[in-house]
CSV table of C-alpha atoms in Angstrom, one decimal:
chain,number,residue,atom,x,y,z
U,123,MET,CA,124.5,137.4,125.3
U,124,LEU,CA,120.8,136.9,126.2
U,125,ILE,CA,119.0,133.8,125.0
U,126,GLY,CA,115.6,132.2,125.4
U,127,ILE,CA,115.5,128.5,126.1
U,128,THR,CA,113.2,125.7,127.0
U,129,TRP,CA,113.5,125.0,130.8
U,130,PHE,CA,113.4,121.3,131.6
U,131,GLN,CA,112.4,119.9,135.0
U,132,SER,CA,116.0,118.6,135.5
U,133,MET,CA,117.3,122.1,135.5
U,134,PHE,CA,115.7,122.9,138.9
U,135,ASP,CA,118.2,120.6,140.6
U,136,PRO,CA,121.8,121.7,139.8
U,137,LYS,CA,124.7,119.5,140.7
U,138,THR,CA,126.7,120.5,143.8
U,139,ASP,CA,129.4,122.0,141.6
U,140,GLY,CA,126.8,124.4,140.0
U,141,GLN,CA,126.2,122.4,136.8
U,142,ILE,CA,122.7,122.5,135.5
U,143,VAL,CA,121.5,119.2,134.1
U,144,VAL,CA,119.8,119.5,130.7
U,145,ASP,CA,117.7,116.4,130.3
U,146,PRO,CA,114.9,116.7,127.8
U,147,ALA,CA,113.4,113.4,129.1
U,148,SER,CA,112.7,115.1,132.4
U,149,GLY,CA,109.9,117.1,130.8
U,150,VAL,CA,109.4,120.7,129.9
U,151,ALA,CA,108.8,123.0,132.8
U,152,GLY,CA,108.5,126.2,130.7
U,153,GLY,CA,110.8,128.7,129.2
U,154,HIS,CA,113.5,131.0,130.5
U,155,GLU,CA,115.7,133.9,129.3
U,156,LEU,CA,119.2,133.9,130.6
U,157,GLU,CA,122.6,135.4,130.0
U,158,LEU,CA,125.6,133.5,128.6
U,159,ASN,CA,128.8,135.3,129.7
U,160,ALA,CA,131.5,132.7,128.9
U,161,PHE,CA,132.0,129.5,126.8
U,162,ASP,CA,134.7,126.9,127.2
U,163,ALA,CA,135.3,125.2,123.9
U,164,SER,CA,137.3,122.4,125.4
U,165,THR,CA,134.3,121.2,127.6
U,166,GLY,CA,131.4,122.6,125.6
U,167,GLU,CA,130.2,124.4,128.8
U,168,TYR,CA,128.6,127.8,129.0
U,169,GLN,CA,128.7,130.0,132.1
U,170,VAL,CA,125.3,131.3,133.1
U,171,PRO,CA,125.4,133.9,136.0
U,172,ASN,CA,122.4,134.1,138.3
U,173,MET,CA,121.6,135.9,141.5
U,174,THR,CA,123.4,133.5,143.8
U,175,ALA,CA,126.3,131.9,141.9
U,176,PRO,CA,127.4,131.2,138.4
U,177,ALA,CA,126.3,127.9,136.9
U,178,LEU,CA,127.9,125.8,134.2
U,179,VAL,CA,125.6,124.3,131.6
U,180,SER,CA,126.4,121.4,129.3
U,181,ALA,CA,123.6,121.4,126.8
U,182,PRO,CA,122.9,118.7,124.1
U,183,GLN,CA,123.2,119.9,120.5
U,184,PRO,CA,119.7,121.1,119.3
U,185,ILE,CA,117.9,119.0,116.7
U,186,PRO,CA,117.4,121.2,113.7
U,187,GLY,CA,113.8,121.6,112.5
U,188,PRO,CA,112.6,121.3,109.0
U,189,VAL,CA,113.8,123.9,106.6
U,190,PRO,CA,110.8,126.0,105.4
U,191,THR,CA,110.2,126.4,101.7
U,192,PRO,CA,109.5,130.0,100.8
U,193,GLY,CA,106.2,130.5,99.0
U,194,PRO,CA,105.2,133.3,96.6
U,195,ASP,CA,104.1,135.6,99.5
U,196,ASP,CA,107.4,135.2,101.2
U,197,THR,CA,109.3,136.1,98.0
U,198,ALA,CA,107.1,139.2,97.5
U,199,LEU,CA,107.7,140.3,101.1
U,200,ALA,CA,111.4,139.8,100.8
U,201,LYS,CA,111.5,141.8,97.5
U,202,ALA,CA,109.4,144.6,99.1
U,203,ALA,CA,111.6,144.7,102.1
U,204,ARG,CA,114.8,144.8,100.0
U,205,THR,CA,113.3,147.7,97.9
U,206,TRP,CA,112.4,149.6,101.1
U,207,LEU,CA,115.8,149.1,102.7
U,208,THR,CA,117.6,150.1,99.6
U,209,ALA,CA,115.5,153.3,99.3
U,210,LYS,CA,116.3,154.1,102.9
U,211,GLU,CA,120.0,153.3,102.3
U,212,LEU,CA,119.9,150.8,105.1
């Protein structure tokens, strides 16, 4: 699976065992797209392959943002999209 993430300064310095340290306090360096090809539910680690060796990432749980409140324009767009999708049998 490909995902886009915020890349923190701490992630440039992996541990000797390949673990990437995800420390938001280290500051944002930019963004990065990467592949997740395995997940260990017992440790909460994802395997992220790269060009030199696989890395293990233990990421903190994301903080959910505010839930947007749909306005009249959003409702009209959703209704139009539903009508179009139904007409196309999608």
